[in-house]
Coordinates of C-alpha atoms and ligand atoms in Angstrom, one line a residue:
M1 CA 31.0 -19.9 53.2
G2 CA 34.0 -17.9 52.1
T3 CA 33.5 -15.2 49.5
K4 CA 34.7 -16.0 46.0
F5 CA 38.5 -15.4 45.4
H6 CA 39.3 -12.1 43.8
W7 CA 42.7 -10.6 44.3
H8 CA 41.3 -7.1 45.1
N9 CA 39.7 -8.5 48.2
T10 CA 42.6 -10.8 49.2
I11 CA 45.2 -9.3 51.6
S12 CA 48.1 -10.5 53.7
V13 CA 49.1 -9.4 57.2
I14 CA 52.6 -10.2 58.3
G15 CA 53.0 -10.5 62.1
S16 CA 50.4 -11.8 64.5
G17 CA 50.9 -9.4 67.4
Y18 CA 48.2 -7.0 68.7
V19 CA 48.2 -4.9 65.6
G20 CA 48.4 -7.7 63.1
V21 CA 45.8 -9.9 64.7
T22 CA 43.3 -7.0 65.1
T23 CA 43.9 -5.8 61.5
A24 CA 43.5 -9.3 60.1
A25 CA 40.5 -10.2 62.3
I26 CA 38.6 -7.1 61.4
A27 CA 39.3 -7.2 57.6
A28 CA 38.4 -10.9 57.5
N29 CA 35.0 -10.1 59.0
T30 CA 34.3 -7.2 56.6
G31 CA 34.7 -9.0 53.3
Y32 CA 38.4 -9.7 52.9
K33 CA 40.2 -13.0 52.6
V34 CA 43.2 -12.6 54.9
Y35 CA 46.4 -14.6 55.1
L36 CA 47.7 -13.9 58.6
I37 CA 51.4 -14.8 58.4
D38 CA 53.8 -15.4 61.3
I39 CA 57.1 -17.2 61.6
N40 CA 56.1 -18.3 65.1
Q41 CA 54.4 -21.7 64.7
E42 CA 53.1 -21.6 68.3
R43 CA 51.1 -18.4 67.7
I44 CA 49.7 -19.7 64.5
D45 CA 48.6 -22.9 66.2
V46 CA 46.7 -21.0 68.8
L47 CA 45.1 -18.8 66.2
K48 CA 44.0 -21.9 64.3
T49 CA 42.0 -23.0 67.4
G50 CA 39.9 -19.8 67.1
K51 CA 41.5 -17.6 69.7
S52 CA 44.3 -15.2 70.2
F53 CA 47.4 -15.8 72.5
F54 CA 46.6 -12.5 74.3
Y55 CA 43.6 -11.2 76.1
E56 CA 41.7 -8.5 74.2
E57 CA 38.0 -7.7 74.3
G58 CA 36.1 -9.0 71.3
I59 CA 39.0 -10.4 69.4
D60 CA 38.4 -14.2 69.9
A61 CA 34.8 -13.9 68.5
L62 CA 36.2 -12.3 65.4
I63 CA 38.9 -14.9 64.9
K64 CA 36.5 -17.8 65.4
N65 CA 33.9 -16.4 63.0
A66 CA 36.5 -15.6 60.3
L67 CA 38.1 -19.1 60.6
D68 CA 34.6 -20.8 60.4
S69 CA 33.8 -18.8 57.2
K70 CA 37.3 -19.5 55.8
Q71 CA 38.1 -15.8 55.4
L72 CA 41.1 -15.9 57.8
I73 CA 44.0 -18.2 57.1
P74 CA 46.7 -18.2 59.9
T75 CA 49.8 -19.6 58.4
T76 CA 53.6 -19.7 58.6
S77 CA 53.9 -19.6 54.8
Y78 CA 54.4 -16.4 52.8
D79 CA 52.6 -17.9 49.7
G80 CA 49.4 -16.0 50.3
I81 CA 51.3 -12.8 49.3
T82 CA 51.3 -14.0 45.7
K83 CA 47.5 -13.6 45.7
S84 CA 47.3 -10.3 47.7
S85 CA 46.5 -6.8 46.6
I86 CA 47.7 -5.3 49.8
V87 CA 50.4 -6.7 52.2
F88 CA 50.4 -5.2 55.7
S89 CA 53.6 -5.4 57.7
C90 CA 52.8 -5.5 61.4
V91 CA 55.9 -7.1 62.8
G92 CA 57.5 -6.3 66.2
T93 CA 60.2 -3.7 66.7
P94 CA 61.8 -4.6 70.0
D95 CA 64.3 -2.1 71.4
N96 CA 68.1 -2.3 71.2
S97 CA 70.1 -1.7 74.3
D98 CA 70.8 1.9 73.2
G99 CA 67.1 2.7 73.0
S100 CA 66.8 2.6 69.2
P101 CA 64.3 0.1 67.8
N102 CA 65.5 -3.1 66.3
L103 CA 64.3 -3.2 62.7
D104 CA 65.5 -6.8 61.9
Y105 CA 61.9 -8.1 61.6
V106 CA 60.8 -5.0 59.5
F107 CA 63.5 -5.7 57.0
S108 CA 63.2 -9.5 57.0
A109 CA 59.4 -9.3 56.4
A110 CA 60.0 -6.9 53.5
K111 CA 62.6 -9.2 52.0
A112 CA 60.4 -12.3 52.3
A113 CA 57.4 -10.4 50.8
S114 CA 59.4 -8.8 48.0
N115 CA 60.0 -12.1 46.2
K116 CA 56.3 -12.9 46.2
M117 CA 54.4 -9.6 45.6
K118 CA 52.2 -9.2 42.6
K119 CA 52.8 -6.3 40.2
D120 CA 50.7 -3.3 41.3
A121 CA 50.3 -4.7 44.9
V122 CA 50.8 -2.2 47.8
Y123 CA 53.1 -2.8 50.7
V124 CA 51.8 -1.1 53.8
Q125 CA 53.9 -0.5 56.9
K126 CA 52.0 -0.6 60.1
S127 CA 54.9 -1.3 62.4
T128 CA 56.2 1.8 64.3
V129 CA 59.5 2.7 62.7
P130 CA 61.9 5.7 63.0
V131 CA 61.3 8.4 60.4
G132 CA 63.4 7.6 57.3
T133 CA 63.0 3.8 57.5
G134 CA 60.3 3.6 54.8
K135 CA 62.6 4.9 52.2
I136 CA 65.0 2.0 52.9
V137 CA 62.2 -0.6 53.0
A138 CA 60.7 0.7 49.7
S139 CA 64.1 0.3 48.0
M140 CA 64.0 -3.5 48.9
L141 CA 60.7 -4.0 47.1
P142 CA 60.2 -4.6 43.3
G143 CA 59.8 -1.4 41.3
Q144 CA 56.1 -1.8 40.6
V145 CA 55.2 -2.2 44.2
A146 CA 54.1 1.0 46.0
Y147 CA 55.1 1.6 49.6
I148 CA 52.8 3.2 52.1
S149 CA 53.2 4.1 55.8
N150 CA 49.9 3.6 57.6
P151 CA 50.7 3.9 61.3
E152 CA 48.5 2.2 63.9
F153 CA 46.9 4.2 66.8
L154 CA 44.9 1.4 68.5
R155 CA 45.3 0.9 72.2
E156 CA 45.6 -2.5 73.7
G157 CA 42.5 -3.4 75.6
T158 CA 40.3 -1.4 73.2
A159 CA 41.9 -2.5 70.0
V160 CA 38.6 -3.4 68.2
F161 CA 36.8 -0.3 69.4
D162 CA 39.8 1.9 68.4
T163 CA 40.0 0.4 64.9
L164 CA 36.3 1.0 64.3
N165 CA 36.4 4.5 65.8
S166 CA 39.7 6.0 64.8
D167 CA 40.3 9.7 65.3
R168 CA 42.4 9.6 62.1
I169 CA 43.7 7.3 59.5
V170 CA 47.2 8.3 58.2
I171 CA 48.2 7.1 54.8
G172 CA 51.7 8.3 53.8
G173 CA 53.5 7.8 50.5
A174 CA 54.4 9.1 47.1
D175 CA 51.9 7.1 45.0
K176 CA 48.4 8.6 45.0
E177 CA 46.8 5.5 43.5
A178 CA 48.3 3.3 46.2
Q179 CA 47.1 5.7 48.9
N180 CA 43.6 5.6 47.5
K181 CA 43.7 1.8 47.5
V182 CA 44.5 1.7 51.2
K183 CA 41.9 4.3 51.8
S184 CA 39.2 2.3 50.1
L185 CA 40.2 -0.8 52.2
Y186 CA 39.4 1.3 55.3
E187 CA 36.1 2.5 53.8
T188 CA 35.2 -1.1 53.1
I189 CA 35.9 -2.0 56.7
E190 CA 33.8 1.0 57.8
H191 CA 30.9 -0.1 55.7
G192 CA 31.2 -3.7 57.0
S193 CA 31.5 -2.7 60.7
A194 CA 27.9 -3.8 61.5
N195 CA 29.2 -7.4 61.3
I196 CA 31.9 -6.6 63.8
T197 CA 29.3 -5.1 66.1
K198 CA 27.1 -8.2 65.7
L199 CA 30.0 -10.5 66.7
T200 CA 31.5 -8.4 69.5
G201 CA 28.9 -5.9 70.7
I202 CA 31.5 -3.2 70.0
T203 CA 29.9 -0.3 68.1
A204 CA 31.3 2.0 65.5
Q205 CA 30.6 5.7 64.8
P206 CA 30.8 6.8 61.2
H207 CA 34.1 8.5 60.3
A208 CA 34.1 12.2 59.8
N209 CA 35.5 13.0 56.3
G210 CA 38.4 14.8 57.8
S211 CA 39.7 11.7 59.5
Y212 CA 41.9 10.6 56.6
F213 CA 45.3 12.2 56.4
L214 CA 47.1 11.5 53.1
T215 CA 50.6 12.7 53.7
N216 CA 54.1 12.2 52.5
L217 CA 56.0 9.1 53.7
E218 CA 58.2 10.8 56.3
S219 CA 55.3 12.8 57.8
A220 CA 53.3 9.6 58.3
E221 CA 56.2 8.0 60.1
L222 CA 56.8 11.0 62.3
I223 CA 53.0 11.5 63.1
K224 CA 52.9 8.1 64.8
V225 CA 55.9 8.5 67.2
T226 CA 55.0 12.2 67.8
A227 CA 51.5 11.3 69.0
N228 CA 52.8 8.6 71.4
A229 CA 55.6 10.9 72.6
F230 CA 53.2 13.7 73.3
L231 CA 50.9 11.5 75.3
A232 CA 53.9 10.2 77.3
L233 CA 54.9 13.8 77.8
K234 CA 51.4 14.6 79.3
I235 CA 51.7 11.7 81.7
S236 CA 55.2 12.7 82.9
F237 CA 54.1 16.3 83.2
A238 CA 51.1 15.2 85.4
N239 CA 53.5 13.1 87.5
S240 CA 56.0 16.0 87.9
I241 CA 53.1 18.2 89.2
A242 CA 51.9 15.3 91.4
K243 CA 55.3 15.4 93.2
L244 CA 54.8 19.1 93.8
A245 CA 51.2 18.4 95.0
D246 CA 52.6 15.9 97.5
K247 CA 54.9 18.5 99.0
T248 CA 52.2 21.3 99.2
G249 CA 48.9 19.6 100.0
A250 CA 47.3 20.1 96.6
D251 CA 45.4 17.2 95.2
I252 CA 46.6 16.3 91.6
T253 CA 43.2 14.9 90.6
E254 CA 41.5 18.2 91.5
V255 CA 44.3 20.1 89.8
M256 CA 44.1 18.1 86.5
D257 CA 40.3 18.0 86.5
A258 CA 40.3 21.8 86.3
V259 CA 43.4 22.2 84.1
G260 CA 42.1 19.6 81.7
A261 CA 38.7 21.3 81.5
D262 CA 40.4 23.8 79.2
A263 CA 39.7 22.4 75.7
R264 CA 43.2 23.5 74.5
I265 CA 44.7 21.1 77.1
N266 CA 42.2 18.3 77.4
R267 CA 41.9 16.0 80.5
S268 CA 43.0 12.7 78.9
F269 CA 46.5 11.3 79.8
L270 CA 46.8 13.6 82.7
N271 CA 46.3 10.9 85.3
A272 CA 49.2 10.8 87.7
G273 CA 50.4 7.4 88.9
R274 CA 53.2 4.9 88.7
G275 CA 54.0 6.0 85.1
Y276 CA 53.5 4.5 81.7
G277 CA 54.6 1.1 80.5
G278 CA 53.8 -1.3 77.7
G279 CA 55.3 -2.1 74.4
C280 CA 54.8 1.4 72.9
F281 CA 55.3 4.5 75.0
P282 CA 58.7 3.6 76.6
K283 CA 60.0 2.3 73.3
D284 CA 58.7 5.1 71.1
V285 CA 60.0 7.8 73.4
S286 CA 63.5 6.3 73.4
G287 CA 63.3 5.7 69.7
L288 CA 62.4 9.3 69.1
I289 CA 65.2 10.5 71.2
S290 CA 67.7 8.3 69.3
S291 CA 66.2 9.4 66.0
A292 CA 66.7 13.0 66.9
A293 CA 70.2 12.5 68.2
E294 CA 71.1 10.8 64.9
H295 CA 70.0 14.0 63.1
G296 CA 71.8 16.3 65.5
V297 CA 68.5 17.5 67.0
D298 CA 68.2 18.1 70.8
L299 CA 65.1 16.4 72.2
S300 CA 65.9 16.8 75.9
I301 CA 62.2 17.5 76.5
M302 CA 61.6 13.8 75.9
T303 CA 64.7 12.7 77.8
A304 CA 63.2 14.5 80.8
A305 CA 59.8 12.8 80.3
N306 CA 61.6 9.4 80.2
E307 CA 63.5 10.2 83.4
V308 CA 60.3 11.2 85.3
N309 CA 58.7 8.1 84.1
E310 CA 61.5 5.9 85.3
S311 CA 61.4 7.5 88.7
M312 CA 57.7 6.8 89.4
P313 CA 57.7 3.2 90.7
G314 CA 60.5 4.0 93.1
Y315 CA 58.8 7.2 94.1
I316 CA 55.6 5.4 95.3
V317 CA 57.6 2.6 97.0
H318 CA 59.6 5.2 98.8
K319 CA 56.5 7.0 99.9
A320 CA 55.0 3.8 101.3
K321 CA 58.3 3.0 103.2
R322 CA 57.9 6.2 105.2
S323 CA 54.7 4.7 106.6
L324 CA 55.9 1.2 107.2
T325 CA 59.4 2.3 108.4
S326 CA 61.0 -0.8 106.7
F327 CA 59.9 -3.4 104.2
E328 CA 62.1 -6.1 105.8
K329 CA 59.9 -9.2 106.5
K330 CA 56.7 -7.3 105.7
K331 CA 54.0 -9.1 103.8
I332 CA 52.8 -7.0 100.9
A333 CA 50.2 -7.6 98.2
V334 CA 50.7 -6.1 94.7
L335 CA 47.4 -6.0 92.7
G336 CA 48.0 -5.5 89.0
L337 CA 50.8 -6.9 86.9
A338 CA 49.5 -5.9 83.4
F339 CA 50.9 -2.6 82.2
K340 CA 47.3 -1.2 82.3
A341 CA 43.8 -2.6 82.7
G342 CA 42.1 -4.4 79.8
T343 CA 45.2 -6.4 78.6
S344 CA 47.3 -9.3 79.6
D345 CA 50.4 -7.6 78.3
T346 CA 53.2 -7.2 81.0
R347 CA 55.9 -5.5 78.8
R348 CA 57.6 -2.7 80.8
S349 CA 54.9 -3.0 83.4
P350 CA 55.2 -0.6 86.3
G351 CA 53.3 -3.1 88.6
I352 CA 56.1 -5.7 88.0
K353 CA 58.7 -3.0 88.7
I354 CA 57.0 -2.2 92.0
A355 CA 56.7 -5.8 93.0
N356 CA 60.4 -6.4 92.3
L357 CA 61.5 -3.2 94.1
L358 CA 59.5 -4.4 97.2
A359 CA 61.0 -7.9 97.1
N360 CA 64.5 -6.4 96.7
A361 CA 63.8 -4.3 99.8
G362 CA 63.2 -7.5 101.8
A363 CA 59.4 -7.7 101.7
Y364 CA 57.5 -11.0 101.2
V365 CA 55.4 -10.1 98.1
V366 CA 52.2 -11.8 96.9
A367 CA 51.1 -10.7 93.5
Y368 CA 47.8 -11.0 91.6
D369 CA 46.4 -9.9 88.2
P370 CA 43.1 -11.0 86.8
H371 CA 44.5 -11.6 83.3
A372 CA 48.3 -11.3 83.4
N373 CA 49.5 -13.8 86.0
K374 CA 50.9 -16.2 83.4
E375 CA 52.7 -13.5 81.4
A376 CA 54.2 -12.0 84.6
V377 CA 55.8 -15.2 85.9
H378 CA 59.2 -14.8 84.1
E379 CA 59.5 -11.1 84.9
L380 CA 58.9 -11.3 88.7
K381 CA 61.6 -12.2 91.1
T382 CA 61.4 -15.9 92.0
T383 CA 60.7 -15.1 95.7
I384 CA 57.4 -13.5 94.7
S385 CA 54.3 -15.7 95.0
I386 CA 51.5 -15.3 92.4
V387 CA 48.0 -16.1 93.5
E388 CA 44.6 -16.5 91.8
T389 CA 42.3 -14.2 93.8
I390 CA 42.4 -10.8 95.5
V391 CA 41.5 -12.5 98.8
D392 CA 44.5 -14.9 98.5
A393 CA 46.7 -11.9 97.8
T394 CA 45.6 -9.6 100.5
K395 CA 44.9 -11.9 103.6
N396 CA 47.3 -11.2 106.5
V397 CA 49.3 -8.6 104.6
D398 CA 50.8 -5.4 106.1
A399 CA 50.1 -3.3 103.0
V400 CA 48.3 -3.5 99.6
F401 CA 49.7 -1.8 96.5
I402 CA 47.3 -1.2 93.6
A403 CA 49.4 -1.0 90.4
T404 CA 46.8 -1.4 87.6
E405 CA 43.4 0.2 87.2
W406 CA 41.4 -3.0 86.9
P407 CA 37.8 -2.3 87.9
E408 CA 37.7 -5.2 90.4
F409 CA 40.4 -3.5 92.5
K410 CA 38.3 -0.4 92.7
Q411 CA 35.1 -2.3 93.4
Q412 CA 36.3 -4.5 96.2
D413 CA 34.7 -4.3 99.7
F414 CA 37.2 -2.2 101.7
H415 CA 35.7 -3.1 105.1
E416 CA 36.3 -6.8 104.2
L417 CA 39.8 -5.9 103.0
S418 CA 40.4 -4.2 106.3
R419 CA 39.2 -7.3 108.2
I420 CA 41.5 -9.7 106.4
M421 CA 44.6 -7.6 106.3
K422 CA 47.1 -7.7 109.2
G423 CA 48.2 -4.1 108.7
N424 CA 46.2 -1.1 107.3
L425 CA 48.1 0.5 104.5
V426 CA 46.6 0.9 101.0
V427 CA 48.9 2.3 98.4
D428 CA 47.0 3.5 95.3
A429 CA 49.7 3.7 92.7
V430 CA 47.2 4.5 90.0
N431 CA 45.0 7.0 91.9
I432 CA 41.8 5.1 91.2
L433 CA 40.4 4.9 94.7
N434 CA 38.3 7.4 96.6
P435 CA 40.5 8.1 99.6
S436 CA 37.5 8.7 101.9
D437 CA 36.2 5.1 101.2
I438 CA 39.5 3.8 102.4
L439 CA 39.6 5.9 105.5
K440 CA 36.0 5.0 106.3
A441 CA 37.0 1.3 106.3
G442 CA 39.7 2.1 108.9
L443 CA 42.6 1.9 106.4
Q444 CA 45.4 4.3 105.7
Y445 CA 45.5 5.7 102.1
I446 CA 48.6 6.8 100.1
G447 CA 48.2 7.9 96.5
I448 CA 50.4 9.9 94.2
G449 CA 50.0 13.7 94.4
R450 CA 47.0 13.4 96.7
G451 CA 48.5 15.1 99.8
Ligands
UGA1 C1 49.5 3.6 73.0 C2 48.7 4.7 72.3 O1 47.7 5.2 73.2 C3 48.0 4.2 71.1 O2 47.4 5.2 70.4 C4 49.1 3.6 70.1 O3 48.6 3.0 69.0 C5 49.9 2.5 70.9 O4 50.4 3.0 72.1 C6 50.9 1.9 70.0 O5 51.9 2.7 69.6 O6 50.8 0.8 69.5 P1 48.9 1.5 74.6 O7 50.4 1.3 74.8 O8 48.0 0.3 74.3 O9 48.6 2.5 73.4 O10 48.4 2.1 76.0 P2 47.8 3.5 76.5 O11 46.4 3.3 76.9 O12 48.2 4.6 75.7 O13 48.6 3.5 77.9 C7 50.0 3.6 78.0 C8 50.5 3.7 79.4 O14 50.2 5.0 80.0 C9 49.8 2.7 80.4 O15 50.8 2.1 81.2 C10 48.9 3.5 81.2 O16 48.6 3.0 82.5 C11 49.6 4.8 81.3 N1 48.8 6.0 81.5 C12 47.8 6.4 80.6 C13 49.0 6.8 82.6 O17 49.9 6.5 83.5 N2 48.3 8.0 82.8 C14 47.3 8.3 81.9 O18 46.7 9.4 82.1 C15 47.1 7.5 80.8

């Protein structure tokens, strides 16, 4: 049974991507009636069947339960906004060819909502936008509607866990009352999290009081892109040092384990590999660079991070070429097409770049991903075959590339792999394997920065 209608516990979420679906599914299972609005009828139809169009741990159980209890209403209509106390904008911001984010959806969502918003309702921007955008969007809304920037920090693959266990919740804006309204929504979600745990098995730790940051609008906007840019910087730094490790015989994993043991530095996001991908880091880094340029600020530190990242797929392919002499007519398996483990997302996936580079160099490429085969089809060169199992991908191949850190790639039987391969080269583009396991199975190992 749905809870009784009251506008204080009715909200709308515009945009049914990772952020919108997660926000809506969690709120709808913690006491809110949620209109999940998207102009894409196909996505709404999938949501109405009780599942998401992407793979994400726990999310389908939440959607199904909220639909059954009538707390979640996926719809292409904006009418739910007339009943909502809070409207979240979670629309996509794809990048323009010059690296700046395309804000068309951000503005069109605000325009569509502005005609329908109740007096005293709050418009909350969750989409990642360049600093300064909020001021423009706020000016499109009716005078009595407050505008808040509440950036999202969830990672794909752990979206539900991250929403229940956030390091911080940033609520930026000029209207204290509106900030507190948004804060109290998060507190309600926190109090209702036991229901999420019951449905998904994903647990929540209580928030420390310090985890709310009530800031001004521009700070909130800048916090989001700065956090992503800094993590991207860490990865590119680790990859730069990995290249030096390759030249000198140092092992990047040993180096970063010790360097990251310093609490001031921290070990996370120092894993060297084929570089970062996905819908966020590449776009946010180029968006920050173009924002800075627009204001006459030199952000060459991020341009360098970007360049290092772009070089990584080619770097590992080139390293492997030295072992195989040539890729011409070689049969090569690429395991991992998602941009990271735990998701079916293939946007800016380094695994896809590696597969296409190998195919361009004349190799016959067989690709496999446990969850992203379907998503990868249109991004892979047509000469690449996509198969449904690791065994189908690896039999009779000269070399195997591991491009995503899925546990099943790490846990495979390497003696068996050695038996079914024609050649013996294993290229670990995500540094997840233990080189000695590979060598013991009679295979040759190449990683990034591992000597
Ligand atoms: C990232 C941020 O981590 C989230 O906090 C943020 O909310 C999100 O972007 C967003 O802006 O929406 P996500 O893109 O899901 O989340 O993925 P991450 O787990 O951060 O990984 C990004 C990429 O970096 C992946 O390709 C991953 O393989 C790579 N990576 C990560 C490395 O190459 N090395 C590392 O040490 C860590």
